[in-house]
Amino acid sequence: MKVDLLVHSAAQLVTCASPGGPRRGPAMRDVGAIPGGAVAVHEGRVVAVGPTAELRQRFQPAETIDATGAVVCPGFVDPHTHVVYAGDRADEFERRIGGATYLEIMAAGGGILSTVRATRAATLGQLVAESRARLDQMLRLGTTTAEAKTGYGLDLATELRQLEAIAALDEAHALDLVPTFLGAHALPPEYAGRPDAYIDMVVEEMLPAAAAWHRRSRFTQRGVPLFVDVFCERGAFDATQSRRVLEAGRALGMALKAHVDEFADIGGLEVALELGATSVDHLDATGPEGIARLAASDTVAVVIPTVPFNLGSAHFADARAMVDAGAAVALTTDINPGSAPCPSLPLAMAIACRYQRLLPAEALVAATINAAHAIGLGGRVGSLEPGKDADLLVIDAPDYRHLAYQFGGNLVRTVVKHGRIV
Ligand code: NIG
Ligand code: FE
């Protein structure tokens, strides 16, 4: 059979295959490695994976990539990002070094609200240009699909402009995006002291407008869902307010995500699990009971080691206990200007192995197939299996463990997205 591309002779071809859903428990230690492996690609999709000799016999490729001495693995999937924003918060970084905490800065009108001011003042063109540079970095570091949230507008016009920026970037950039509406990210100054009135507005005006935007967007055409998300935290929104947002989103056909237990457990996890969220994210303050509930659910647990790392905290989500309990764990960078200005999933993997005691295999599964399930695309990306998108990386290392073992550099030699070298 004639095919467009054969990637061959890999020291290790790592499939991360998982046909029945995300990997859990001991299955997270299995990356599906094929020594001397190859992958055949046609019309943007994976046609076959297997030993090089076998695939060479079956396929006549128009183009080849020689992966001798290298690892071939699925493109990384970043399931939680705030990549679309304007400005930066380097000044707050310095204040935190001086002792101010993230929540103190937020309560004083800085933090998320500082980025809201910059984002409201930016044109669509500026927002796209600033965010595109970050997507370029992510792609070079191996991310081929990412979720992208709104949440720096907190008014209808700017939230919709962020959605437009996400669509424009998805169209113009090799990296594919999945949109999430996060109108309930923080309380805007216009609503100071009136959080319930703001939630009324989110539920009655913003969410229906976001759902209507999604119906006529390129995402609906391509079968990509719109998620609704909420920041459930002291100083942001409580569990009752979070429930209202998630229930309203669900009634409009959106899939659900929630920021829960980042600093304190205020009941958001229970609400999100009860409502059938696709993922719950952060989980740094989640205890044994919450972990048991997570393990018994179909919700993906997205952990974010870049945030405690960036905030200089030694307290990380107990991802080890989550995997051992049988939860489906995924990893993200959470790239954003405050809690994690980081485009690198390999760095997130490196921190997760050291401070959360994930094995390199578990970290890789968490950043590929499980991350794909966390954004509703588990059937399409995140593993090298026949029929899935041909999104793959050639890694300059003899063994996949180097992805987490080495850090601070970039081992990604080649990125293939939809079957094309990018
Ligand atoms: O996931 N926690 C809330 N939202 C982001 C931070 C956003 C920001 O600081 O600008 C997070 O950590
Ligand atoms: Fe976040």
Short mmCIF file of C-alpha atoms and ligand atoms in Angstrom, two decimals:
data_model
loop_
_atom_site.label_atom_id
_atom_site.label_comp_id
_atom_site.label_asym_id
_atom_site.label_seq_id
_atom_site.Cartn_x
_atom_site.Cartn_y
_atom_site.Cartn_z
CA MET A 1 0.00 0.00 0.00
CA LYS A 2 1.21 3.53 -0.83
CA VAL A 3 1.35 5.92 2.16
CA ASP A 4 2.41 9.54 2.60
CA LEU A 5 4.96 8.98 5.36
CA LEU A 6 6.85 6.24 7.16
CA VAL A 7 8.68 7.11 10.37
CA HIS A 8 11.02 4.18 10.88
CA SER A 9 13.85 2.59 12.86
CA ALA A 10 13.00 4.30 16.15
CA ALA A 11 15.04 3.05 19.09
CA GLN A 12 11.64 3.01 20.79
CA LEU A 13 8.22 3.70 19.33
CA VAL A 14 5.94 4.64 22.20
CA THR A 15 2.25 4.36 21.30
CA CYS A 16 0.51 5.25 24.62
CA ALA A 17 -2.35 3.24 23.08
CA SER A 18 -5.42 2.89 25.26
CA PRO A 19 -8.49 1.93 23.26
CA GLY A 20 -11.02 1.81 26.11
CA GLY A 21 -10.59 5.25 27.71
CA PRO A 22 -7.84 6.83 29.81
CA ARG A 23 -5.22 4.65 31.46
CA ARG A 24 -5.59 4.09 35.20
CA GLY A 25 -3.62 2.54 38.06
CA PRO A 26 -0.92 0.04 37.04
CA ALA A 27 -1.89 0.50 33.35
CA MET A 28 -0.34 3.98 33.52
CA ARG A 29 3.08 2.31 33.75
CA ASP A 30 2.66 0.82 30.28
CA VAL A 31 3.53 3.21 27.47
CA GLY A 32 3.18 0.55 24.77
CA ALA A 33 6.83 0.64 23.66
CA ILE A 34 7.87 -1.13 20.45
CA PRO A 35 11.66 -1.45 20.12
CA GLY A 36 12.79 -0.73 16.56
CA GLY A 37 9.33 0.55 15.82
CA ALA A 38 7.79 2.41 12.90
CA VAL A 39 4.58 4.28 12.15
CA ALA A 40 2.88 4.58 8.76
CA VAL A 41 0.88 7.75 8.05
CA HIS A 42 -1.60 8.54 5.29
CA GLU A 43 -3.81 11.59 4.76
CA GLY A 44 -3.00 12.92 8.22
CA ARG A 45 -3.88 9.73 10.06
CA VAL A 46 -1.98 6.83 11.56
CA VAL A 47 -2.41 3.75 9.35
CA ALA A 48 -0.27 1.26 11.27
CA VAL A 49 2.33 0.93 14.01
CA GLY A 50 4.72 -1.99 14.42
CA PRO A 51 8.25 -3.27 13.88
CA THR A 52 10.14 -1.42 11.14
CA ALA A 53 10.83 -4.55 9.03
CA GLU A 54 7.13 -5.43 8.94
CA LEU A 55 5.93 -1.92 8.05
CA ARG A 56 8.62 -1.58 5.35
CA GLN A 57 7.17 -4.68 3.68
CA ARG A 58 3.58 -3.53 3.86
CA PHE A 59 3.96 0.14 2.86
CA GLN A 60 5.56 2.18 0.07
CA PRO A 61 6.01 5.67 1.55
CA ALA A 62 6.27 8.89 -0.47
CA GLU A 63 8.40 10.34 2.33
CA THR A 64 10.37 8.85 5.23
CA ILE A 65 11.79 10.04 8.55
CA ASP A 66 14.71 8.03 9.87
CA ALA A 67 14.35 7.90 13.65
CA THR A 68 17.47 5.81 14.30
CA GLY A 69 18.60 6.28 17.89
CA ALA A 70 15.51 8.32 18.75
CA VAL A 71 12.19 7.87 20.52
CA VAL A 72 8.96 8.38 18.58
CA CYS A 73 5.96 9.23 20.74
CA PRO A 74 2.54 10.90 20.43
CA GLY A 75 2.44 14.69 20.33
CA PHE A 76 1.80 16.06 23.82
CA VAL A 77 -1.66 17.27 24.78
CA ASP A 78 -1.88 20.22 27.19
CA PRO A 79 -5.36 19.99 28.76
CA HIS A 80 -5.48 23.25 30.79
CA THR A 81 -4.11 26.55 29.52
CA HIS A 82 -4.75 30.26 29.90
CA VAL A 83 -2.51 30.93 26.91
CA VAL A 84 -4.64 33.72 25.41
CA TYR A 85 -3.93 36.97 27.31
CA ALA A 86 -2.14 40.28 26.99
CA GLY A 87 0.75 41.68 29.04
CA ASP A 88 2.73 39.92 31.76
CA ARG A 89 3.10 39.86 35.56
CA ALA A 90 6.87 39.89 36.04
CA ASP A 91 6.36 42.56 38.73
CA GLU A 92 4.19 40.20 40.81
CA PHE A 93 6.78 37.47 40.43
CA GLU A 94 9.23 39.79 42.14
CA ARG A 95 6.71 40.72 44.85
CA ARG A 96 6.12 37.04 45.60
CA ILE A 97 9.86 36.51 46.02
CA GLY A 98 9.66 39.36 48.55
CA GLY A 99 7.02 37.41 50.52
CA ALA A 100 3.60 38.41 49.14
CA THR A 101 1.38 35.40 48.41
CA TYR A 102 -0.60 34.67 45.23
CA LEU A 103 -3.94 35.03 47.08
CA GLU A 104 -2.85 38.28 48.80
CA ILE A 105 -1.90 39.83 45.47
CA MET A 106 -5.22 38.66 44.01
CA ALA A 107 -7.23 40.09 46.93
CA ALA A 108 -5.48 43.47 46.46
CA GLY A 109 -6.72 43.75 42.87
CA GLY A 110 -3.61 42.35 41.21
CA GLY A 111 -3.21 38.81 39.94
CA ILE A 112 -5.91 37.70 37.51
CA LEU A 113 -7.46 41.20 37.57
CA SER A 114 -4.19 42.74 36.45
CA THR A 115 -4.24 40.52 33.36
CA VAL A 116 -7.94 41.35 32.90
CA ARG A 117 -7.03 45.06 32.61
CA ALA A 118 -4.34 44.31 30.00
CA THR A 119 -6.58 41.92 28.06
CA ARG A 120 -9.56 44.31 28.00
CA ALA A 121 -7.25 46.98 26.56
CA ALA A 122 -5.85 44.71 23.83
CA THR A 123 -7.27 44.44 20.30
CA LEU A 124 -8.02 41.04 18.79
CA GLY A 125 -4.86 41.41 16.67
CA GLN A 126 -2.68 42.12 19.71
CA LEU A 127 -4.20 39.22 21.64
CA VAL A 128 -3.57 36.84 18.73
CA ALA A 129 0.00 38.07 18.17
CA GLU A 130 1.03 37.81 21.84
CA SER A 131 -0.57 34.40 22.25
CA ARG A 132 0.82 33.04 18.98
CA ALA A 133 4.38 33.48 20.28
CA ARG A 134 3.51 31.27 23.25
CA LEU A 135 1.91 28.63 21.03
CA ASP A 136 5.10 28.62 18.92
CA GLN A 137 7.10 27.80 22.05
CA MET A 138 4.65 25.09 23.11
CA LEU A 139 4.81 23.46 19.67
CA ARG A 140 8.61 23.47 19.68
CA LEU A 141 8.43 21.73 23.07
CA GLY A 142 6.17 19.02 21.62
CA THR A 143 2.61 20.13 22.38
CA THR A 144 0.41 19.44 19.34
CA THR A 145 -3.03 19.96 20.92
CA ALA A 146 -4.00 22.28 23.78
CA GLU A 147 -7.09 23.45 25.58
CA ALA A 148 -7.39 27.28 25.82
CA LYS A 149 -9.55 29.21 28.28
CA THR A 150 -11.15 32.62 28.33
CA GLY A 151 -11.37 34.28 31.74
CA TYR A 152 -9.33 37.46 31.32
CA GLY A 153 -12.28 39.46 29.98
CA LEU A 154 -14.95 39.02 32.64
CA ASP A 155 -17.23 41.14 30.47
CA LEU A 156 -19.17 39.81 27.51
CA ALA A 157 -17.29 41.69 24.79
CA THR A 158 -13.81 40.73 25.99
CA GLU A 159 -14.76 37.12 26.76
CA LEU A 160 -16.08 36.80 23.19
CA ARG A 161 -12.89 38.46 21.88
CA GLN A 162 -10.88 35.80 23.70
CA LEU A 163 -13.02 33.10 22.06
CA GLU A 164 -12.40 34.77 18.68
CA ALA A 165 -8.68 34.79 19.39
CA ILE A 166 -8.79 31.07 20.25
CA ALA A 167 -10.57 30.34 16.94
CA ALA A 168 -8.16 32.53 14.93
CA LEU A 169 -5.14 30.85 16.51
CA ASP A 170 -6.60 27.38 15.98
CA GLU A 171 -7.01 28.21 12.31
CA ALA A 172 -3.64 29.89 11.76
CA HIS A 173 -1.41 27.74 13.98
CA ALA A 174 -0.27 24.14 13.54
CA LEU A 175 -1.17 23.42 17.15
CA ASP A 176 -4.90 22.57 17.53
CA LEU A 177 -6.95 24.23 20.27
CA VAL A 178 -10.03 23.25 22.26
CA PRO A 179 -12.00 26.22 23.65
CA THR A 180 -13.17 26.64 27.25
CA PHE A 181 -15.40 29.44 28.52
CA LEU A 182 -14.17 30.62 31.94
CA GLY A 183 -16.28 33.73 32.57
CA ALA A 184 -16.32 32.78 36.28
CA HIS A 185 -12.54 33.07 36.73
CA ALA A 186 -12.58 36.08 39.10
CA LEU A 187 -14.99 38.76 40.23
CA PRO A 188 -14.57 41.84 38.00
CA PRO A 189 -14.26 45.23 39.77
CA GLU A 190 -17.68 46.38 38.44
CA TYR A 191 -19.26 43.63 40.57
CA ALA A 192 -17.13 44.07 43.71
CA GLY A 193 -19.12 42.81 46.71
CA ARG A 194 -21.85 41.37 44.44
CA PRO A 195 -20.61 37.91 43.38
CA ASP A 196 -24.12 36.46 43.02
CA ALA A 197 -25.11 39.28 40.67
CA TYR A 198 -22.05 38.51 38.57
CA ILE A 199 -22.95 34.81 38.49
CA ASP A 200 -26.50 35.80 37.40
CA MET A 201 -24.95 37.67 34.47
CA VAL A 202 -22.60 34.77 33.60
CA VAL A 203 -25.52 32.33 33.62
CA GLU A 204 -28.11 34.51 31.90
CA GLU A 205 -26.01 36.43 29.35
CA MET A 206 -22.49 35.15 28.92
CA LEU A 207 -23.06 31.40 28.75
CA PRO A 208 -25.86 31.57 26.16
CA ALA A 209 -23.70 33.94 24.07
CA ALA A 210 -20.72 31.59 24.33
CA ALA A 211 -22.87 28.60 23.34
CA ALA A 212 -24.23 30.52 20.33
CA TRP A 213 -20.69 31.53 19.36
CA HIS A 214 -19.61 27.89 19.52
CA ARG A 215 -22.48 26.70 17.30
CA ARG A 216 -21.37 28.95 14.45
CA SER A 217 -17.62 28.48 15.04
CA ARG A 218 -15.10 26.25 13.27
CA PHE A 219 -15.04 24.07 16.39
CA THR A 220 -18.60 22.80 15.90
CA GLN A 221 -17.81 21.99 12.25
CA ARG A 222 -14.83 19.93 13.40
CA GLY A 223 -16.67 18.16 16.22
CA VAL A 224 -14.69 19.94 18.94
CA PRO A 225 -16.69 20.66 22.11
CA LEU A 226 -16.94 23.89 24.10
CA PHE A 227 -16.15 23.47 27.78
CA VAL A 228 -17.38 25.58 30.67
CA ASP A 229 -15.03 26.04 33.62
CA VAL A 230 -15.14 27.86 36.98
CA PHE A 231 -12.52 28.85 39.58
CA CYS A 232 -13.89 27.42 42.83
CA GLU A 233 -11.67 28.92 45.54
CA ARG A 234 -11.70 31.30 48.51
CA GLY A 235 -11.43 34.75 46.96
CA ALA A 236 -13.00 33.50 43.71
CA PHE A 237 -16.32 31.55 43.66
CA ASP A 238 -17.85 29.22 46.25
CA ALA A 239 -19.29 25.76 45.63
CA THR A 240 -22.88 27.01 45.26
CA GLN A 241 -21.88 29.64 42.71
CA SER A 242 -19.72 27.08 40.91
CA ARG A 243 -22.64 24.67 40.74
CA ARG A 244 -24.83 27.33 39.12
CA VAL A 245 -22.25 27.99 36.41
CA LEU A 246 -21.62 24.32 35.68
CA GLU A 247 -25.33 23.42 35.65
CA ALA A 248 -26.11 26.29 33.29
CA GLY A 249 -23.28 25.28 30.96
CA ARG A 250 -24.39 21.70 30.99
CA ALA A 251 -27.98 22.71 30.13
CA LEU A 252 -26.55 24.52 27.08
CA GLY A 253 -24.73 21.38 25.94
CA MET A 254 -21.25 22.29 27.15
CA ALA A 255 -18.83 19.80 28.67
CA LEU A 256 -17.62 20.59 32.20
CA LYS A 257 -14.30 21.40 33.86
CA ALA A 258 -13.55 22.98 37.22
CA HIS A 259 -10.57 24.54 39.02
CA VAL A 260 -10.89 22.92 42.46
CA ASP A 261 -8.81 22.45 45.62
CA GLU A 262 -5.92 24.66 44.37
CA PHE A 263 -5.36 26.25 47.78
CA ALA A 264 -8.31 25.07 49.89
CA ASP A 265 -10.99 22.37 49.70
CA ILE A 266 -14.25 24.35 49.67
CA GLY A 267 -16.45 21.65 48.16
CA GLY A 268 -15.88 22.23 44.45
CA LEU A 269 -14.63 18.71 43.77
CA GLU A 270 -17.83 17.12 45.04
CA VAL A 271 -19.98 19.41 42.91
CA ALA A 272 -17.93 18.82 39.75
CA LEU A 273 -17.95 15.05 40.20
CA GLU A 274 -21.67 14.99 40.90
CA LEU A 275 -22.31 16.93 37.68
CA GLY A 276 -20.15 14.56 35.62
CA ALA A 277 -17.27 16.93 34.80
CA THR A 278 -14.86 15.73 32.11
CA SER A 279 -11.96 16.91 34.27
CA VAL A 280 -11.21 18.51 37.63
CA ASP A 281 -8.01 20.50 37.78
CA HIS A 282 -5.34 21.49 40.40
CA LEU A 283 -6.31 19.19 43.35
CA ASP A 284 -3.35 20.30 45.49
CA ALA A 285 -5.55 20.34 48.61
CA THR A 286 -7.51 17.17 47.80
CA GLY A 287 -7.36 14.63 50.65
CA PRO A 288 -7.86 10.85 50.81
CA GLU A 289 -11.67 11.05 50.64
CA GLY A 290 -11.62 13.20 47.53
CA ILE A 291 -9.04 10.91 45.96
CA ALA A 292 -11.26 7.88 46.60
CA ARG A 293 -14.20 9.71 44.98
CA LEU A 294 -12.04 10.65 42.00
CA ALA A 295 -10.92 7.06 41.56
CA ALA A 296 -14.53 5.87 41.53
CA SER A 297 -15.51 8.42 38.85
CA ASP A 298 -14.99 8.82 35.09
CA THR A 299 -13.61 12.33 35.63
CA VAL A 300 -9.95 12.90 34.72
CA ALA A 301 -7.78 14.34 37.53
CA VAL A 302 -5.59 17.06 35.98
CA VAL A 303 -2.64 17.87 38.22
CA ILE A 304 -0.47 20.96 37.78
CA PRO A 305 3.00 20.68 39.32
CA THR A 306 4.17 23.87 37.58
CA VAL A 307 1.95 25.96 39.91
CA PRO A 308 3.40 24.98 43.32
CA PHE A 309 6.84 25.00 41.67
CA ASN A 310 6.32 28.54 40.40
CA LEU A 311 4.82 29.71 43.70
CA GLY A 312 7.80 28.29 45.60
CA SER A 313 5.59 25.85 47.47
CA ALA A 314 6.61 22.34 48.50
CA HIS A 315 2.99 21.19 48.56
CA PHE A 316 1.96 19.31 45.42
CA ALA A 317 -1.21 17.41 44.54
CA ASP A 318 -0.90 13.81 45.73
CA ALA A 319 -0.75 12.39 42.21
CA ARG A 320 0.99 9.24 43.49
CA ALA A 321 -1.99 8.40 45.70
CA MET A 322 -4.38 9.27 42.86
CA VAL A 323 -2.71 6.84 40.45
CA ASP A 324 -2.47 4.16 43.13
CA ALA A 325 -6.17 4.59 43.95
CA GLY A 326 -7.03 4.07 40.28
CA ALA A 327 -7.89 7.63 39.19
CA ALA A 328 -7.15 8.67 35.59
CA VAL A 329 -4.44 11.30 36.09
CA ALA A 330 -3.39 13.86 33.47
CA LEU A 331 -0.70 16.55 33.52
CA THR A 332 -0.79 20.14 32.30
CA THR A 333 1.40 23.26 32.24
CA ASP A 334 -1.55 25.60 33.05
CA ILE A 335 0.43 28.18 31.05
CA ASN A 336 -0.73 31.62 32.28
CA PRO A 337 0.90 34.92 33.28
CA GLY A 338 0.52 34.44 37.05
CA SER A 339 0.57 30.99 38.61
CA ALA A 340 2.55 29.24 35.82
CA PRO A 341 4.24 31.14 32.98
CA CYS A 342 5.45 27.84 31.50
CA PRO A 343 4.98 26.42 27.99
CA SER A 344 6.76 23.11 28.64
CA LEU A 345 4.95 19.82 29.29
CA PRO A 346 8.33 18.03 29.57
CA LEU A 347 9.15 20.37 32.48
CA ALA A 348 5.77 19.55 34.07
CA MET A 349 6.67 15.86 33.68
CA ALA A 350 10.10 16.42 35.21
CA ILE A 351 8.58 18.13 38.28
CA ALA A 352 5.81 15.52 38.58
CA CYS A 353 8.38 12.71 38.71
CA ARG A 354 10.49 14.40 41.36
CA TYR A 355 7.87 15.94 43.67
CA GLN A 356 4.76 13.84 42.98
CA ARG A 357 6.62 10.55 42.56
CA LEU A 358 5.11 9.68 39.22
CA LEU A 359 7.20 7.25 37.18
CA PRO A 360 8.39 8.58 33.81
CA ALA A 361 5.92 6.23 32.08
CA GLU A 362 3.03 7.55 34.20
CA ALA A 363 4.03 11.14 33.48
CA LEU A 364 4.13 10.46 29.72
CA VAL A 365 0.73 8.75 29.73
CA ALA A 366 -0.58 11.68 31.80
CA ALA A 367 0.68 14.20 29.19
CA THR A 368 -0.66 12.30 26.16
CA ILE A 369 -3.61 9.90 26.13
CA ASN A 370 -5.01 10.85 29.55
CA ALA A 371 -4.68 14.55 28.73
CA ALA A 372 -6.56 13.93 25.47
CA HIS A 373 -9.41 12.38 27.47
CA ALA A 374 -9.38 15.41 29.78
CA ILE A 375 -10.41 17.58 26.81
CA GLY A 376 -12.86 15.17 25.23
CA LEU A 377 -10.52 14.18 22.36
CA GLY A 378 -9.40 10.77 23.61
CA GLY A 379 -10.71 9.13 20.43
CA ARG A 380 -8.74 11.44 18.16
CA VAL A 381 -5.34 12.40 19.63
CA GLY A 382 -2.93 11.45 22.45
CA SER A 383 -1.80 8.03 21.18
CA LEU A 384 -0.39 6.39 18.05
CA GLU A 385 -3.13 4.00 17.01
CA PRO A 386 -4.59 3.28 13.56
CA GLY A 387 -7.23 5.85 12.67
CA LYS A 388 -6.01 8.56 15.05
CA ASP A 389 -4.48 11.87 13.99
CA ALA A 390 -0.83 11.49 12.98
CA ASP A 391 0.51 13.87 15.65
CA LEU A 392 3.93 12.61 16.70
CA LEU A 393 7.34 13.64 17.97
CA VAL A 394 10.85 12.46 17.26
CA ILE A 395 12.76 12.79 20.54
CA ASP A 396 16.56 13.04 20.70
CA ALA A 397 16.99 10.27 23.27
CA PRO A 398 17.31 6.49 23.21
CA ASP A 399 14.53 5.86 25.72
CA TYR A 400 11.32 7.71 26.70
CA ARG A 401 12.41 8.11 30.31
CA HIS A 402 14.78 10.86 29.19
CA LEU A 403 11.72 13.09 28.64
CA ALA A 404 11.41 13.44 32.42
CA TYR A 405 14.98 12.55 33.41
CA GLN A 406 16.57 15.47 31.56
CA PHE A 407 15.17 18.93 32.12
CA GLY A 408 15.74 22.53 31.13
CA GLY A 409 16.55 21.76 27.50
CA ASN A 410 14.43 20.58 24.60
CA LEU A 411 14.75 17.02 23.31
CA VAL A 412 12.13 17.46 20.58
CA ARG A 413 13.86 17.02 17.21
CA THR A 414 10.85 16.88 14.89
CA VAL A 415 7.14 17.61 15.31
CA VAL A 416 4.63 16.01 12.95
CA LYS A 417 1.07 17.39 13.09
CA HIS A 418 -1.73 15.83 11.01
CA GLY A 419 0.97 13.93 9.11
CA ARG A 420 3.00 17.04 8.21
CA ILE A 421 6.38 18.08 9.55
CA VAL A 422 5.90 21.49 11.20
O1 NIG B 1 -5.10 27.84 36.89
N1 NIG B 1 -6.34 29.45 39.44
C1 NIG B 1 -6.87 30.16 38.61
N2 NIG B 1 -6.46 30.36 37.38
C2 NIG B 1 -5.12 30.16 36.94
C3 NIG B 1 -4.23 31.30 37.26
C4 NIG B 1 -4.50 32.43 36.38
C5 NIG B 1 -3.64 33.62 36.67
O2 NIG B 1 -2.97 33.72 37.72
O3 NIG B 1 -3.70 34.52 35.83
C6 NIG B 1 -4.59 28.82 37.40
O4 NIG B 1 -3.68 28.73 38.22
FE FE B 2 -6.09 27.41 35.44
#
